[in-house]
PDB file of C-alpha atoms in Angstrom:
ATOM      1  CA  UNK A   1      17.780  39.640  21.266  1.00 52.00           C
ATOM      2  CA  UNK A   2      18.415  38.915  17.540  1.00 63.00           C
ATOM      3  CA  UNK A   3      14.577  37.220  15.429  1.00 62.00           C
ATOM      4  CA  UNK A   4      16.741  34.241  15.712  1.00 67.00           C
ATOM      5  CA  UNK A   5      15.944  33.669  19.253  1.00 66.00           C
ATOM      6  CA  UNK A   6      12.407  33.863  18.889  1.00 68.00           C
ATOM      7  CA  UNK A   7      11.821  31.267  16.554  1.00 71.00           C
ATOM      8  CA  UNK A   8      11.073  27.511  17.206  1.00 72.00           C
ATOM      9  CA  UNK A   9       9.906  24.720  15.123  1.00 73.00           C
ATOM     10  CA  UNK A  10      12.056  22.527  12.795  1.00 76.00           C
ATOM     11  CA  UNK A  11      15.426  22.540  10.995  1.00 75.00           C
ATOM     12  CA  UNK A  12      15.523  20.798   7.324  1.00 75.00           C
ATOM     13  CA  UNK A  13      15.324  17.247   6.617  1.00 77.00           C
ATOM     14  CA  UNK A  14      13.462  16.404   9.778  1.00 85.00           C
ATOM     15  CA  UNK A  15      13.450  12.387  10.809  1.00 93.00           C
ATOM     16  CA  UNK A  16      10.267  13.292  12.102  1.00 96.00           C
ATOM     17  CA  UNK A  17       8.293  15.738  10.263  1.00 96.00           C
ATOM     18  CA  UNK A  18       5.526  17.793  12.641  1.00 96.00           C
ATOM     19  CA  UNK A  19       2.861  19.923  10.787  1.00 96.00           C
ATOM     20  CA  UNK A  20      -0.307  21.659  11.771  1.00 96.00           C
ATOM     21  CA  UNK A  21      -2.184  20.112   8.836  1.00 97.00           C
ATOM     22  CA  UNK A  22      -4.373  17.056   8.511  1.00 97.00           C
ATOM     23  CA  UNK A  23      -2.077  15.282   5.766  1.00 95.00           C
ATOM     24  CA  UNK A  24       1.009  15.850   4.477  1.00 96.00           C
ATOM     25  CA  UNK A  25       1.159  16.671   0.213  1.00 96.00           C
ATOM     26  CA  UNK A  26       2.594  14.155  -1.869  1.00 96.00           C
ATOM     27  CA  UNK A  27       2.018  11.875   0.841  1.00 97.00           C
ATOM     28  CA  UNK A  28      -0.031   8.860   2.240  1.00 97.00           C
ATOM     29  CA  UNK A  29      -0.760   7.974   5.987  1.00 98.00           C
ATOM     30  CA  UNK A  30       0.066   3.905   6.097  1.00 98.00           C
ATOM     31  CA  UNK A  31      -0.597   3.718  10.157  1.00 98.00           C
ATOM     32  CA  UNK A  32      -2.209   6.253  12.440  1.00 98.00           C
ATOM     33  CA  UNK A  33      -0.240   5.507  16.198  1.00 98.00           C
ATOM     34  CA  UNK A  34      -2.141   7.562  18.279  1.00 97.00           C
ATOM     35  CA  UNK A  35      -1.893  10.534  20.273  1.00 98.00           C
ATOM     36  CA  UNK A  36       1.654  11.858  21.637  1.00 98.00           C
ATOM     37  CA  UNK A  37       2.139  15.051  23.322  1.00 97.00           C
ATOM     38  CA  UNK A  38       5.271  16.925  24.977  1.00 97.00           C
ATOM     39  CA  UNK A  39       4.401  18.647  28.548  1.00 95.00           C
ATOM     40  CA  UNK A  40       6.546  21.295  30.404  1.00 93.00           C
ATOM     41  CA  UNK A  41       6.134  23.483  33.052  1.00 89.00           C
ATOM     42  CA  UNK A  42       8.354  26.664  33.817  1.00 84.00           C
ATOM     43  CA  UNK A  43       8.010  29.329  36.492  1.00 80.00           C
ATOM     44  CA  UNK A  44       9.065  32.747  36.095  1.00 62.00           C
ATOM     45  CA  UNK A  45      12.564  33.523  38.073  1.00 57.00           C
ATOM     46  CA  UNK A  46      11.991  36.630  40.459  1.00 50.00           C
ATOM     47  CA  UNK A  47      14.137  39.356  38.281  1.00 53.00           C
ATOM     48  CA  UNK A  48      11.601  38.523  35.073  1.00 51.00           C
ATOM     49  CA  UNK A  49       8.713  38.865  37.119  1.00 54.00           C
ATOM     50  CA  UNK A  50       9.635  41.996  39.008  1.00 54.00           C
ATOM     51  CA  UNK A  51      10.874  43.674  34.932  1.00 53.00           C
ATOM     52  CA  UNK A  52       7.600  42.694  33.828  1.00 52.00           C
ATOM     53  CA  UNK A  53       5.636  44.344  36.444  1.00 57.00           C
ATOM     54  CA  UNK A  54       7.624  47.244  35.794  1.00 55.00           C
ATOM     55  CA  UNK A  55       7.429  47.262  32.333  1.00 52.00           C
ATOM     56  CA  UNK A  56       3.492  46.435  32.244  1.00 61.00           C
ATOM     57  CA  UNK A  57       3.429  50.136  33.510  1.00 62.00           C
ATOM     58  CA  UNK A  58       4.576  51.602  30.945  1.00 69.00           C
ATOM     59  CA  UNK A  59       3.935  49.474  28.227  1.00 69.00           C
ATOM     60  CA  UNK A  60       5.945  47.378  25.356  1.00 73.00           C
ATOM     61  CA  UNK A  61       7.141  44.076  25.043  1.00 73.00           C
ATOM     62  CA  UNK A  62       8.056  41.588  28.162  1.00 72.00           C
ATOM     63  CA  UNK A  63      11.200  40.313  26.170  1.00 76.00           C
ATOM     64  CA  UNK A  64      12.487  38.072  29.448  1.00 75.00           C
ATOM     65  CA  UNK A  65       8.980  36.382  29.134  1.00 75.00           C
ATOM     66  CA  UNK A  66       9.192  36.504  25.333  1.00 78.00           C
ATOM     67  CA  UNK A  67      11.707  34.616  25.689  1.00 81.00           C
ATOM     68  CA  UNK A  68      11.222  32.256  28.567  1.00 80.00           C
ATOM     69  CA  UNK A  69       7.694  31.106  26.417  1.00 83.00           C
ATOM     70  CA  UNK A  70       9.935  30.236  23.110  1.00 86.00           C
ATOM     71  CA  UNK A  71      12.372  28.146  24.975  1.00 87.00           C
ATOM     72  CA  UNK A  72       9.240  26.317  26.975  1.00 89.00           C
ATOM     73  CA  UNK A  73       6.975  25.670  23.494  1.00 90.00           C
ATOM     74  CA  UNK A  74      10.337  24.423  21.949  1.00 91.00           C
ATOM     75  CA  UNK A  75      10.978  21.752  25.039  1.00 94.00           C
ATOM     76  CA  UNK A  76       7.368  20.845  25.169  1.00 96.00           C
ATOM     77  CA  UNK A  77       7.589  20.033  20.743  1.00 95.00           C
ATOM     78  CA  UNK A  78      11.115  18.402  21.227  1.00 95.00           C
ATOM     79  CA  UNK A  79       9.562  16.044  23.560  1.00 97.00           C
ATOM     80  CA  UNK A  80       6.452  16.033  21.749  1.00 97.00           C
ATOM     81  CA  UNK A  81       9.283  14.363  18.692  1.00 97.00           C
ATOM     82  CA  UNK A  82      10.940  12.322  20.936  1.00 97.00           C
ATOM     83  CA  UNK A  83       7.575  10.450  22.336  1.00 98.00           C
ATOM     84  CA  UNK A  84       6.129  10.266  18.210  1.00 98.00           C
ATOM     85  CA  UNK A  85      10.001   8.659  17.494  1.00 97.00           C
ATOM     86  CA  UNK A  86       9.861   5.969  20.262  1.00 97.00           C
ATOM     87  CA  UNK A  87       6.248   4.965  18.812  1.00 97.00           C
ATOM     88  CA  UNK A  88       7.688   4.586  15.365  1.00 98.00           C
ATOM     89  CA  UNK A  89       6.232   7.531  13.714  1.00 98.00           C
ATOM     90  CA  UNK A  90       7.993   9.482  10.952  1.00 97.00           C
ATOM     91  CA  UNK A  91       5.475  12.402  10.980  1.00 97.00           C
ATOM     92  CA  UNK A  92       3.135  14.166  13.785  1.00 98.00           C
ATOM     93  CA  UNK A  93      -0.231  15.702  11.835  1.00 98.00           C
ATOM     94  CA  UNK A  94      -2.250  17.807  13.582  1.00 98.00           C
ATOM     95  CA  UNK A  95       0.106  19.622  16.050  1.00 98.00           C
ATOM     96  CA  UNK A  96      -0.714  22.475  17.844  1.00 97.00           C
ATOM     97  CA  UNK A  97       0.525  23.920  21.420  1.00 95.00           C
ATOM     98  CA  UNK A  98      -1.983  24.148  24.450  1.00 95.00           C
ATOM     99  CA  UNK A  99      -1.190  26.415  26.873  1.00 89.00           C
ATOM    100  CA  UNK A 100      -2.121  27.368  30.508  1.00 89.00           C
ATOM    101  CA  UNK A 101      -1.257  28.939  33.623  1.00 84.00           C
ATOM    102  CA  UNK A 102      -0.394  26.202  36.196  1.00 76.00           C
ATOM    103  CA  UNK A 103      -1.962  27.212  39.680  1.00 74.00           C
ATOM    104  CA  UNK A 104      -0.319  30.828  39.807  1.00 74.00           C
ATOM    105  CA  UNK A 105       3.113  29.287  39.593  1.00 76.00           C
ATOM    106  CA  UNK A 106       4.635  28.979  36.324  1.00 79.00           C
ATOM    107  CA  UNK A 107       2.854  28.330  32.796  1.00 83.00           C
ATOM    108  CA  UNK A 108       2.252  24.941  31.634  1.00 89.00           C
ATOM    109  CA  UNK A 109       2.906  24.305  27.388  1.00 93.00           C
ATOM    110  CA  UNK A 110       1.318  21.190  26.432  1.00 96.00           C
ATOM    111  CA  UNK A 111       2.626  20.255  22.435  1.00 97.00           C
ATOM    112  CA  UNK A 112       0.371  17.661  21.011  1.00 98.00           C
ATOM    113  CA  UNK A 113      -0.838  15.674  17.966  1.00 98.00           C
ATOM    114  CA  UNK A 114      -1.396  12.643  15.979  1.00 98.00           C
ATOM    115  CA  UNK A 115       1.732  10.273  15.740  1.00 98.00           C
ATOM    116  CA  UNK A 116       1.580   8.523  12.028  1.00 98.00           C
ATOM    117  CA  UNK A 117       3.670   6.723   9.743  1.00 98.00           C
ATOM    118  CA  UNK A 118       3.953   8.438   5.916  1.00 98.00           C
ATOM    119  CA  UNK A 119       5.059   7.397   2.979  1.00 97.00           C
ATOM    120  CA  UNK A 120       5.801   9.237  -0.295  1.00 94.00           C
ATOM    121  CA  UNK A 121       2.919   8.382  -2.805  1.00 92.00           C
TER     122      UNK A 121
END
């Protein structure tokens, strides 16, 4: 599995620009639109679970799960974009990812922040 695989986030020249800070530099918020989040559940197929029990015994990286988590945070943030877009929002501040373990089944990735409107100062 090449680093290419385990990367997320965004590609250049976003329409919708998603950071983990408060503001964005060289810019000013004109309209604050709320809240928007992305939510996804996944469970584990059998074979990933059964290689991870394995592999928890003798230690090192659970690369199926690795894996699986990348692919869920980046379909919880695409939707995450997708909700801030239909609001009208060219940026999401304050993002982070929340996540959980969903009643023994699967994991639950919750992507969230504040929706805004930018523009350059």
């Amino acid at each position: 599995m090449g680093i290419e695989e385990y990367g997320g986030g965004q590609g250049p020249q976003p329409d919708v620009l998603v950071v983990t800070t408060n503001d964005v530099p060289g810019h000013r918020v004109q309209e604050v639109l709320g809240e928007v989040f992305g939510l996804t559940v996944r469970s584990r197929h059998l074979g990933s679970q059964i290689g991870a029990g394995l592999k928890s015994m003798i230690g090192g990286e659970l690369k199926g799960l690795t894996k699986t988590l990348v692919e869920t945070r980046n379909q919880a943030m695409f939707r995450l974009i997708e909700q801030a877009r239909a609001r009208g929002a060219n940026a999401v501040l304050a993002f982070r990812f929340d996540v959980t373990e969903a009643a023994d089944v699967g994991t639950e990735v919750c992507a969230y922040g504040t929706a805004v409107v930018v523009t350059r100062e």
